[in-house]
């Protein structure tokens, strides 16, 4: 029997291409609906995995990858379309590259990485989603833009910088401690 949370994650990955096509075609209303379905499926797979103890190594890796691919796809396409500032898209990409690169470096140089999102990182994800969904809703003509979008953009940037810095400091400290323990054993 297939693992339900992993199946939901794979279906979320399958939504990325249609979402990208809809964005390129300017179909912001349908893209918004798919984006919301993707976010809800992310919540669902996590709840199901925890509630029924269906966590797997595959899910632990695939779920955040699916999230990042979805968010990066929407972020970059909205920036390309001029609906999202490029400086914010660059900040999103930079933070993700630093986190993924740092996790890979830690894994290969130190050992197993057991990452869990911090509170600030969860806030960042929520603000990024809210900002992207808002821009899609504006593009679809469901709501008007305004100062609130600027405030949301700046708040998102602050959490990107804050969470990115936090990951670097926390994992840098853990790497340093692991190296000291290793040196003490030698």
Short mmCIF file of N, CA and C in Angstrom, two decimals:
data_model
loop_
_atom_site.label_atom_id
_atom_site.label_comp_id
_atom_site.label_asym_id
_atom_site.label_seq_id
_atom_site.Cartn_x
_atom_site.Cartn_y
_atom_site.Cartn_z
N UNK A 1 0.84 -1.18 0.00
CA UNK A 1 0.00 0.00 0.00
C UNK A 1 0.89 1.25 0.00
N UNK A 2 0.61 2.21 -0.88
CA UNK A 2 1.47 3.39 -0.95
C UNK A 2 1.31 4.27 0.30
N UNK A 3 2.37 4.96 0.63
CA UNK A 3 2.38 5.88 1.75
C UNK A 3 1.60 7.14 1.33
N UNK A 4 0.50 7.43 2.01
CA UNK A 4 -0.38 8.54 1.62
C UNK A 4 0.34 9.89 1.64
N UNK A 5 1.07 10.25 2.72
CA UNK A 5 1.74 11.55 2.70
C UNK A 5 2.75 11.68 1.54
N UNK A 6 3.48 10.61 1.25
CA UNK A 6 4.44 10.66 0.14
C UNK A 6 3.71 10.82 -1.19
N UNK A 7 2.57 10.16 -1.34
CA UNK A 7 1.78 10.29 -2.56
C UNK A 7 1.29 11.72 -2.73
N UNK A 8 0.83 12.32 -1.63
CA UNK A 8 0.38 13.72 -1.68
C UNK A 8 1.55 14.63 -2.08
N UNK A 9 2.73 14.38 -1.53
CA UNK A 9 3.91 15.18 -1.88
C UNK A 9 4.22 15.05 -3.36
N UNK A 10 4.17 13.84 -3.89
CA UNK A 10 4.44 13.64 -5.32
C UNK A 10 3.39 14.33 -6.19
N UNK A 11 2.14 14.31 -5.75
CA UNK A 11 1.10 15.02 -6.49
C UNK A 11 1.35 16.53 -6.47
N UNK A 12 1.88 17.03 -5.34
CA UNK A 12 2.22 18.45 -5.25
C UNK A 12 3.33 18.80 -6.24
N UNK A 13 4.30 17.92 -6.39
CA UNK A 13 5.35 18.13 -7.39
C UNK A 13 4.74 18.15 -8.79
N UNK A 14 3.78 17.27 -9.03
CA UNK A 14 3.13 17.21 -10.35
C UNK A 14 2.34 18.48 -10.66
N UNK A 15 1.96 19.24 -9.65
CA UNK A 15 1.22 20.49 -9.87
C UNK A 15 2.13 21.64 -10.34
N UNK A 16 3.44 21.49 -10.17
CA UNK A 16 4.35 22.59 -10.46
C UNK A 16 4.32 22.98 -11.94
N UNK A 17 4.39 22.02 -12.84
CA UNK A 17 4.40 22.35 -14.27
C UNK A 17 3.10 23.02 -14.71
N UNK A 18 1.92 22.47 -14.38
CA UNK A 18 0.69 23.19 -14.76
C UNK A 18 0.61 24.59 -14.14
N UNK A 19 1.08 24.72 -12.92
CA UNK A 19 1.10 26.03 -12.27
C UNK A 19 1.98 27.00 -13.05
N UNK A 20 3.15 26.55 -13.46
CA UNK A 20 4.07 27.39 -14.24
C UNK A 20 3.45 27.79 -15.58
N UNK A 21 2.82 26.83 -16.24
CA UNK A 21 2.19 27.12 -17.54
C UNK A 21 1.08 28.15 -17.36
N UNK A 22 0.25 27.98 -16.34
CA UNK A 22 -0.83 28.94 -16.09
C UNK A 22 -0.28 30.34 -15.81
N UNK A 23 0.79 30.41 -15.05
CA UNK A 23 1.40 31.72 -14.76
C UNK A 23 1.93 32.37 -16.03
N UNK A 24 2.59 31.59 -16.87
CA UNK A 24 3.13 32.14 -18.12
C UNK A 24 2.01 32.59 -19.05
N UNK A 25 0.86 31.95 -18.98
CA UNK A 25 -0.28 32.31 -19.83
C UNK A 25 -1.12 33.43 -19.22
N UNK A 26 -0.75 33.89 -18.02
CA UNK A 26 -1.49 34.96 -17.38
C UNK A 26 -2.82 34.53 -16.77
N UNK A 27 -2.97 33.25 -16.54
CA UNK A 27 -4.19 32.70 -15.93
C UNK A 27 -4.04 32.71 -14.41
N UNK A 28 -4.05 33.91 -13.84
CA UNK A 28 -3.73 34.06 -12.42
C UNK A 28 -4.78 33.48 -11.48
N UNK A 29 -6.04 33.52 -11.87
CA UNK A 29 -7.09 32.96 -11.01
C UNK A 29 -6.95 31.46 -10.84
N UNK A 30 -6.75 30.75 -11.95
CA UNK A 30 -6.58 29.30 -11.88
C UNK A 30 -5.25 28.96 -11.21
N UNK A 31 -4.22 29.76 -11.50
CA UNK A 31 -2.92 29.55 -10.85
C UNK A 31 -3.05 29.73 -9.34
N UNK A 32 -3.81 30.73 -8.91
CA UNK A 32 -4.04 30.94 -7.48
C UNK A 32 -4.72 29.72 -6.86
N UNK A 33 -5.72 29.18 -7.53
CA UNK A 33 -6.41 27.99 -7.02
C UNK A 33 -5.44 26.82 -6.88
N UNK A 34 -4.60 26.59 -7.89
CA UNK A 34 -3.61 25.50 -7.81
C UNK A 34 -2.60 25.75 -6.70
N UNK A 35 -2.18 27.00 -6.55
CA UNK A 35 -1.22 27.37 -5.52
C UNK A 35 -1.81 27.09 -4.13
N UNK A 36 -3.07 27.41 -3.95
CA UNK A 36 -3.74 27.14 -2.67
C UNK A 36 -3.89 25.63 -2.45
N UNK A 37 -4.25 24.89 -3.48
CA UNK A 37 -4.34 23.43 -3.38
C UNK A 37 -2.98 22.86 -2.98
N UNK A 38 -1.92 23.38 -3.58
CA UNK A 38 -0.57 22.93 -3.26
C UNK A 38 -0.25 23.18 -1.78
N UNK A 39 -0.58 24.38 -1.30
CA UNK A 39 -0.31 24.72 0.11
C UNK A 39 -1.13 23.84 1.05
N UNK A 40 -2.39 23.63 0.72
CA UNK A 40 -3.24 22.79 1.57
C UNK A 40 -2.76 21.34 1.57
N UNK A 41 -2.27 20.87 0.42
CA UNK A 41 -1.75 19.50 0.36
C UNK A 41 -0.47 19.37 1.19
N UNK A 42 0.30 20.46 1.26
CA UNK A 42 1.49 20.45 2.10
C UNK A 42 1.10 20.32 3.57
N UNK A 43 0.09 21.05 3.98
CA UNK A 43 -0.40 20.93 5.35
C UNK A 43 -0.95 19.52 5.60
N UNK A 44 -1.72 19.01 4.65
CA UNK A 44 -2.35 17.70 4.81
C UNK A 44 -1.33 16.58 4.93
N UNK A 45 -0.30 16.58 4.07
CA UNK A 45 0.65 15.47 4.15
C UNK A 45 1.40 15.47 5.47
N UNK A 46 1.69 16.66 5.99
CA UNK A 46 2.37 16.74 7.29
C UNK A 46 1.50 16.24 8.43
N UNK A 47 0.24 16.67 8.43
CA UNK A 47 -0.69 16.25 9.48
C UNK A 47 -0.89 14.73 9.43
N UNK A 48 -1.10 14.20 8.25
CA UNK A 48 -1.32 12.76 8.09
C UNK A 48 -0.08 11.98 8.53
N UNK A 49 1.09 12.43 8.11
CA UNK A 49 2.33 11.72 8.47
C UNK A 49 2.54 11.69 9.98
N UNK A 50 2.27 12.82 10.65
CA UNK A 50 2.46 12.87 12.10
C UNK A 50 1.35 12.10 12.84
N UNK A 51 0.11 12.31 12.43
CA UNK A 51 -1.04 11.72 13.12
C UNK A 51 -1.02 10.20 13.07
N UNK A 52 -0.69 9.64 11.93
CA UNK A 52 -0.73 8.18 11.76
C UNK A 52 0.67 7.56 11.67
N UNK A 53 1.66 8.32 12.13
CA UNK A 53 3.04 7.83 12.17
C UNK A 53 3.48 7.24 10.83
N UNK A 54 3.29 8.02 9.78
CA UNK A 54 3.66 7.59 8.43
C UNK A 54 4.88 8.36 7.91
N UNK A 55 5.70 8.83 8.81
CA UNK A 55 6.91 9.56 8.41
C UNK A 55 7.90 8.60 7.77
N UNK A 56 8.53 9.07 6.69
CA UNK A 56 9.56 8.28 6.01
C UNK A 56 10.74 9.18 5.70
N UNK A 57 11.87 8.57 5.46
CA UNK A 57 13.06 9.33 5.06
C UNK A 57 12.78 10.04 3.73
N UNK A 58 12.12 9.35 2.79
CA UNK A 58 11.76 9.96 1.52
C UNK A 58 10.92 11.21 1.74
N UNK A 59 9.90 11.10 2.58
CA UNK A 59 9.02 12.24 2.86
C UNK A 59 9.76 13.39 3.51
N UNK A 60 10.69 13.06 4.41
CA UNK A 60 11.46 14.10 5.10
C UNK A 60 12.29 14.91 4.12
N UNK A 61 12.70 14.28 3.02
CA UNK A 61 13.49 14.98 2.00
C UNK A 61 12.58 15.57 0.93
N UNK A 62 11.64 14.77 0.43
CA UNK A 62 10.81 15.20 -0.71
C UNK A 62 9.86 16.33 -0.36
N UNK A 63 9.31 16.34 0.85
CA UNK A 63 8.34 17.37 1.22
C UNK A 63 8.93 18.78 1.16
N UNK A 64 10.06 19.04 1.83
CA UNK A 64 10.62 20.39 1.72
C UNK A 64 11.12 20.72 0.32
N UNK A 65 11.58 19.71 -0.42
CA UNK A 65 12.01 19.96 -1.81
C UNK A 65 10.80 20.38 -2.65
N UNK A 66 9.67 19.69 -2.48
CA UNK A 66 8.45 20.05 -3.21
C UNK A 66 8.02 21.47 -2.86
N UNK A 67 8.11 21.81 -1.58
CA UNK A 67 7.75 23.17 -1.15
C UNK A 67 8.64 24.21 -1.81
N UNK A 68 9.94 23.96 -1.75
CA UNK A 68 10.90 24.93 -2.32
C UNK A 68 10.71 25.07 -3.82
N UNK A 69 10.53 23.95 -4.51
CA UNK A 69 10.33 24.01 -5.97
C UNK A 69 9.08 24.80 -6.33
N UNK A 70 8.01 24.58 -5.58
CA UNK A 70 6.77 25.31 -5.84
C UNK A 70 6.96 26.80 -5.59
N UNK A 71 7.48 27.14 -4.42
CA UNK A 71 7.66 28.55 -4.06
C UNK A 71 8.64 29.24 -5.01
N UNK A 72 9.74 28.57 -5.34
CA UNK A 72 10.72 29.18 -6.25
C UNK A 72 10.13 29.37 -7.65
N UNK A 73 9.36 28.40 -8.11
CA UNK A 73 8.75 28.52 -9.43
C UNK A 73 7.84 29.74 -9.49
N UNK A 74 6.95 29.86 -8.51
CA UNK A 74 6.02 30.99 -8.49
C UNK A 74 6.77 32.30 -8.29
N UNK A 75 7.73 32.32 -7.38
CA UNK A 75 8.52 33.53 -7.12
C UNK A 75 9.22 34.01 -8.38
N UNK A 76 9.93 33.11 -9.04
CA UNK A 76 10.71 33.50 -10.22
C UNK A 76 9.81 33.91 -11.39
N UNK A 77 8.71 33.20 -11.58
CA UNK A 77 7.81 33.56 -12.68
C UNK A 77 7.12 34.90 -12.43
N UNK A 78 6.76 35.18 -11.18
CA UNK A 78 6.16 36.48 -10.88
C UNK A 78 7.19 37.60 -11.00
N UNK A 79 8.43 37.33 -10.65
CA UNK A 79 9.49 38.33 -10.83
C UNK A 79 9.75 38.56 -12.31
N UNK A 80 9.81 37.49 -13.07
CA UNK A 80 10.02 37.58 -14.52
C UNK A 80 8.92 38.40 -15.18
N UNK A 81 7.70 38.26 -14.66
CA UNK A 81 6.54 38.98 -15.19
C UNK A 81 6.46 40.42 -14.67
N UNK A 82 7.37 40.80 -13.77
CA UNK A 82 7.38 42.16 -13.24
C UNK A 82 6.38 42.39 -12.12
N UNK A 83 5.81 41.35 -11.58
CA UNK A 83 4.80 41.48 -10.53
C UNK A 83 5.41 41.35 -9.13
N UNK A 84 6.62 40.86 -9.05
CA UNK A 84 7.33 40.72 -7.78
C UNK A 84 8.70 41.35 -7.97
N UNK A 85 9.16 42.16 -7.01
CA UNK A 85 10.48 42.79 -7.17
C UNK A 85 11.60 41.76 -7.30
N UNK A 86 12.51 42.03 -8.23
CA UNK A 86 13.63 41.11 -8.44
C UNK A 86 14.50 40.98 -7.20
N UNK A 87 14.64 42.08 -6.44
CA UNK A 87 15.48 42.01 -5.24
C UNK A 87 14.90 41.02 -4.22
N UNK A 88 13.57 40.92 -4.17
CA UNK A 88 12.97 39.95 -3.26
C UNK A 88 13.16 38.53 -3.78
N UNK A 89 12.98 38.35 -5.08
CA UNK A 89 13.22 37.02 -5.68
C UNK A 89 14.66 36.59 -5.44
N UNK A 90 15.60 37.53 -5.59
CA UNK A 90 17.02 37.22 -5.35
C UNK A 90 17.25 36.83 -3.89
N UNK A 91 16.57 37.51 -2.97
CA UNK A 91 16.71 37.18 -1.55
C UNK A 91 16.17 35.78 -1.26
N UNK A 92 15.03 35.44 -1.87
CA UNK A 92 14.44 34.10 -1.68
C UNK A 92 15.40 33.03 -2.19
N UNK A 93 15.91 33.23 -3.40
CA UNK A 93 16.83 32.24 -4.00
C UNK A 93 18.11 32.14 -3.17
N UNK A 94 18.66 33.28 -2.77
CA UNK A 94 19.91 33.28 -1.99
C UNK A 94 19.72 32.53 -0.68
N UNK A 95 18.64 32.81 0.04
CA UNK A 95 18.38 32.13 1.31
C UNK A 95 18.28 30.62 1.10
N UNK A 96 17.54 30.21 0.08
CA UNK A 96 17.37 28.78 -0.17
C UNK A 96 18.68 28.11 -0.56
N UNK A 97 19.48 28.78 -1.38
CA UNK A 97 20.78 28.23 -1.77
C UNK A 97 21.69 28.11 -0.56
N UNK A 98 21.69 29.12 0.31
CA UNK A 98 22.52 29.08 1.52
C UNK A 98 22.08 27.93 2.42
N UNK A 99 20.77 27.78 2.61
CA UNK A 99 20.28 26.72 3.50
C UNK A 99 20.56 25.33 2.92
N UNK A 100 20.24 25.13 1.66
CA UNK A 100 20.47 23.82 1.03
C UNK A 100 21.97 23.54 0.93
N UNK A 101 22.74 24.53 0.50
CA UNK A 101 24.20 24.36 0.41
C UNK A 101 24.82 24.07 1.77
N UNK A 102 24.35 24.79 2.78
CA UNK A 102 24.85 24.56 4.14
C UNK A 102 24.50 23.18 4.65
N UNK A 103 23.28 22.74 4.37
CA UNK A 103 22.85 21.39 4.81
C UNK A 103 23.68 20.31 4.13
N UNK A 104 23.92 20.50 2.82
CA UNK A 104 24.74 19.52 2.10
C UNK A 104 26.18 19.51 2.63
N UNK A 105 26.74 20.69 2.85
CA UNK A 105 28.11 20.78 3.38
C UNK A 105 28.17 20.12 4.76
N UNK A 106 27.22 20.42 5.60
CA UNK A 106 27.19 19.83 6.94
C UNK A 106 27.10 18.31 6.84
N UNK A 107 26.21 17.83 5.98
CA UNK A 107 26.03 16.38 5.82
C UNK A 107 27.33 15.70 5.39
N UNK A 108 28.01 16.27 4.41
CA UNK A 108 29.22 15.62 3.88
C UNK A 108 30.46 15.85 4.74
N UNK A 109 30.51 16.97 5.46
CA UNK A 109 31.69 17.27 6.27
C UNK A 109 31.55 16.83 7.73
N UNK A 110 30.34 16.87 8.25
CA UNK A 110 30.13 16.60 9.67
C UNK A 110 29.35 15.31 9.88
N UNK A 111 28.18 15.21 9.29
CA UNK A 111 27.35 14.03 9.49
C UNK A 111 25.89 14.32 9.20
N UNK A 112 25.03 13.49 9.73
CA UNK A 112 23.60 13.56 9.46
C UNK A 112 23.02 14.91 9.85
N UNK A 113 22.16 15.40 8.98
CA UNK A 113 21.47 16.67 9.22
C UNK A 113 20.04 16.35 9.61
N UNK A 114 19.66 16.77 10.78
CA UNK A 114 18.26 16.64 11.23
C UNK A 114 17.72 18.05 11.36
N UNK A 115 17.27 18.60 10.24
CA UNK A 115 16.79 19.98 10.25
C UNK A 115 15.31 20.02 10.57
N UNK A 116 14.96 21.00 11.36
CA UNK A 116 13.56 21.29 11.64
C UNK A 116 13.40 22.80 11.47
N UNK A 117 12.33 23.22 10.83
CA UNK A 117 12.17 24.66 10.61
C UNK A 117 11.99 25.41 11.93
N UNK A 118 12.65 26.55 12.02
CA UNK A 118 12.51 27.40 13.21
C UNK A 118 11.19 28.17 13.12
N UNK A 119 10.82 28.80 14.21
CA UNK A 119 9.60 29.61 14.23
C UNK A 119 9.69 30.73 13.20
N UNK A 120 10.85 31.36 13.10
CA UNK A 120 11.03 32.45 12.13
C UNK A 120 10.91 31.90 10.71
N UNK A 121 11.45 30.72 10.47
CA UNK A 121 11.36 30.11 9.15
C UNK A 121 9.91 29.79 8.79
N UNK A 122 9.14 29.32 9.77
CA UNK A 122 7.72 29.05 9.53
C UNK A 122 6.97 30.35 9.23
N UNK A 123 7.30 31.41 9.96
CA UNK A 123 6.70 32.72 9.69
C UNK A 123 7.07 33.19 8.29
N UNK A 124 8.34 32.99 7.91
CA UNK A 124 8.78 33.36 6.57
C UNK A 124 7.99 32.62 5.50
N UNK A 125 7.82 31.33 5.68
CA UNK A 125 7.06 30.54 4.70
C UNK A 125 5.62 31.05 4.60
N UNK A 126 5.01 31.34 5.74
CA UNK A 126 3.63 31.86 5.74
C UNK A 126 3.55 33.21 5.02
N UNK A 127 4.51 34.10 5.31
CA UNK A 127 4.50 35.41 4.65
C UNK A 127 4.78 35.30 3.16
N UNK A 128 5.72 34.42 2.78
CA UNK A 128 5.99 34.22 1.35
C UNK A 128 4.73 33.72 0.65
N UNK A 129 4.07 32.73 1.25
CA UNK A 129 2.85 32.21 0.64
C UNK A 129 1.80 33.31 0.52
N UNK A 130 1.58 34.05 1.61
CA UNK A 130 0.58 35.12 1.61
C UNK A 130 0.90 36.17 0.56
N UNK A 131 2.17 36.54 0.43
CA UNK A 131 2.57 37.53 -0.57
C UNK A 131 2.33 37.01 -1.98
N UNK A 132 2.79 35.80 -2.26
CA UNK A 132 2.61 35.25 -3.61
C UNK A 132 1.14 35.06 -3.94
N UNK A 133 0.36 34.55 -2.98
CA UNK A 133 -1.08 34.38 -3.20
C UNK A 133 -1.75 35.74 -3.43
N UNK A 134 -1.32 36.75 -2.70
CA UNK A 134 -1.87 38.10 -2.87
C UNK A 134 -1.58 38.64 -4.26
N UNK A 135 -0.35 38.45 -4.72
CA UNK A 135 0.02 38.93 -6.05
C UNK A 135 -0.78 38.19 -7.13
N UNK A 136 -0.98 36.89 -6.93
CA UNK A 136 -1.81 36.13 -7.87
C UNK A 136 -3.26 36.64 -7.85
N UNK A 137 -3.78 36.93 -6.66
CA UNK A 137 -5.15 37.44 -6.54
C UNK A 137 -5.27 38.82 -7.19
N UNK A 138 -4.25 39.65 -7.05
CA UNK A 138 -4.24 40.96 -7.72
C UNK A 138 -4.21 40.76 -9.24
N UNK A 139 -3.35 39.85 -9.70
CA UNK A 139 -3.26 39.56 -11.13
C UNK A 139 -4.57 39.04 -11.71
N UNK A 140 -5.32 38.30 -10.89
CA UNK A 140 -6.61 37.76 -11.34
C UNK A 140 -7.72 38.80 -11.25
N UNK A 141 -7.43 39.94 -10.61
CA UNK A 141 -8.44 40.97 -10.46
C UNK A 141 -9.38 40.73 -9.29
N UNK A 142 -9.01 39.82 -8.38
CA UNK A 142 -9.86 39.53 -7.22
C UNK A 142 -9.76 40.60 -6.15
N UNK A 143 -8.59 41.22 -6.02
CA UNK A 143 -8.36 42.29 -5.04
C UNK A 143 -7.50 43.37 -5.69
N UNK A 144 -7.52 44.54 -5.07
CA UNK A 144 -6.66 45.63 -5.54
C UNK A 144 -5.37 45.62 -4.74
N UNK A 145 -4.28 46.02 -5.39
CA UNK A 145 -3.02 46.17 -4.68
C UNK A 145 -3.06 47.43 -3.85
N UNK A 146 -2.00 47.70 -3.18
CA UNK A 146 -1.93 48.90 -2.37
C UNK A 146 -0.75 48.84 -1.44
N UNK A 147 -0.76 49.73 -0.48
CA UNK A 147 0.33 49.82 0.48
C UNK A 147 0.52 48.51 1.24
N UNK A 148 -0.56 47.77 1.47
CA UNK A 148 -0.46 46.51 2.21
C UNK A 148 0.45 45.52 1.50
N UNK A 149 0.51 45.57 0.17
CA UNK A 149 1.39 44.66 -0.57
C UNK A 149 2.85 45.06 -0.32
N UNK A 150 3.11 46.36 -0.27
CA UNK A 150 4.47 46.84 0.02
C UNK A 150 4.88 46.42 1.42
N UNK A 151 3.99 46.59 2.39
CA UNK A 151 4.29 46.19 3.77
C UNK A 151 4.54 44.68 3.84
N UNK A 152 3.71 43.90 3.16
CA UNK A 152 3.87 42.45 3.14
C UNK A 152 5.19 42.06 2.46
N UNK A 153 5.56 42.76 1.40
CA UNK A 153 6.83 42.50 0.71
C UNK A 153 8.00 42.76 1.65
N UNK A 154 7.97 43.89 2.36
CA UNK A 154 9.06 44.23 3.28
C UNK A 154 9.11 43.26 4.46
N UNK A 155 7.95 42.90 4.99
CA UNK A 155 7.92 41.93 6.10
C UNK A 155 8.48 40.59 5.66
N UNK A 156 8.16 40.19 4.44
CA UNK A 156 8.69 38.93 3.90
C UNK A 156 10.20 39.01 3.79
N UNK A 157 10.71 40.13 3.30
CA UNK A 157 12.16 40.30 3.17
C UNK A 157 12.84 40.21 4.54
N UNK A 158 12.26 40.86 5.54
CA UNK A 158 12.84 40.83 6.89
C UNK A 158 12.93 39.39 7.39
N UNK A 159 11.88 38.60 7.19
CA UNK A 159 11.92 37.21 7.68
C UNK A 159 12.86 36.34 6.85
N UNK A 160 13.03 36.68 5.58
CA UNK A 160 14.02 35.96 4.75
C UNK A 160 15.41 36.18 5.33
N UNK A 161 15.75 37.45 5.58
CA UNK A 161 17.08 37.78 6.12
C UNK A 161 17.26 37.20 7.52
N UNK A 162 16.25 37.32 8.35
CA UNK A 162 16.31 36.84 9.73
C UNK A 162 16.47 35.33 9.78
N UNK A 163 15.63 34.61 9.06
CA UNK A 163 15.70 33.14 9.11
C UNK A 163 16.97 32.62 8.44
N UNK A 164 17.39 33.25 7.36
CA UNK A 164 18.64 32.84 6.71
C UNK A 164 19.83 33.02 7.63
N UNK A 165 19.89 34.16 8.29
CA UNK A 165 20.97 34.43 9.25
C UNK A 165 20.91 33.44 10.40
N UNK A 166 19.72 33.18 10.89
CA UNK A 166 19.55 32.24 11.99
C UNK A 166 20.07 30.85 11.62
N UNK A 167 19.72 30.36 10.43
CA UNK A 167 20.21 29.06 9.99
C UNK A 167 21.74 29.03 9.93
N UNK A 168 22.34 30.07 9.37
CA UNK A 168 23.80 30.12 9.27
C UNK A 168 24.43 30.08 10.65
N UNK A 169 23.92 30.88 11.58
CA UNK A 169 24.50 30.94 12.93
C UNK A 169 24.31 29.62 13.68
N UNK A 170 23.10 29.09 13.66
CA UNK A 170 22.81 27.85 14.40
C UNK A 170 23.62 26.68 13.84
N UNK A 171 23.60 26.51 12.51
CA UNK A 171 24.30 25.37 11.92
C UNK A 171 25.81 25.58 11.92
N UNK A 172 26.26 26.82 11.88
CA UNK A 172 27.69 27.09 12.02
C UNK A 172 28.17 26.70 13.41
N UNK A 173 27.38 27.04 14.42
CA UNK A 173 27.71 26.68 15.81
C UNK A 173 27.71 25.16 15.97
N UNK A 174 26.71 24.48 15.42
CA UNK A 174 26.64 23.02 15.52
C UNK A 174 27.83 22.36 14.83
N UNK A 175 28.23 22.88 13.69
CA UNK A 175 29.38 22.33 12.97
C UNK A 175 30.65 22.52 13.79
N UNK A 176 30.80 23.70 14.38
CA UNK A 176 31.98 23.98 15.21
C UNK A 176 32.03 23.04 16.42
N UNK A 177 30.89 22.83 17.06
CA UNK A 177 30.84 21.92 18.21
C UNK A 177 31.15 20.49 17.80
N UNK A 178 30.64 20.06 16.66
CA UNK A 178 30.90 18.70 16.17
C UNK A 178 32.38 18.52 15.86
N UNK A 179 33.01 19.54 15.26
CA UNK A 179 34.45 19.45 14.96
C UNK A 179 35.26 19.37 16.25
N UNK A 180 34.88 20.16 17.26
CA UNK A 180 35.59 20.12 18.54
C UNK A 180 35.45 18.74 19.21
N UNK A 181 34.25 18.18 19.16
CA UNK A 181 34.05 16.84 19.75
C UNK A 181 34.89 15.80 19.02
N UNK A 182 34.93 15.92 17.70
CA UNK A 182 35.73 15.00 16.89
C UNK A 182 37.21 15.13 17.23
N UNK A 183 37.68 16.36 17.36
CA UNK A 183 39.10 16.61 17.68
C UNK A 183 39.43 16.09 19.08
N UNK A 184 38.50 16.21 20.01
CA UNK A 184 38.74 15.74 21.38
C UNK A 184 38.84 14.21 21.43
N UNK A 185 38.12 13.53 20.54
CA UNK A 185 38.18 12.07 20.49
C UNK A 185 39.46 11.56 19.84
N UNK A 186 40.09 12.40 19.04
CA UNK A 186 41.29 11.97 18.29
C UNK A 186 42.52 11.95 19.14
#
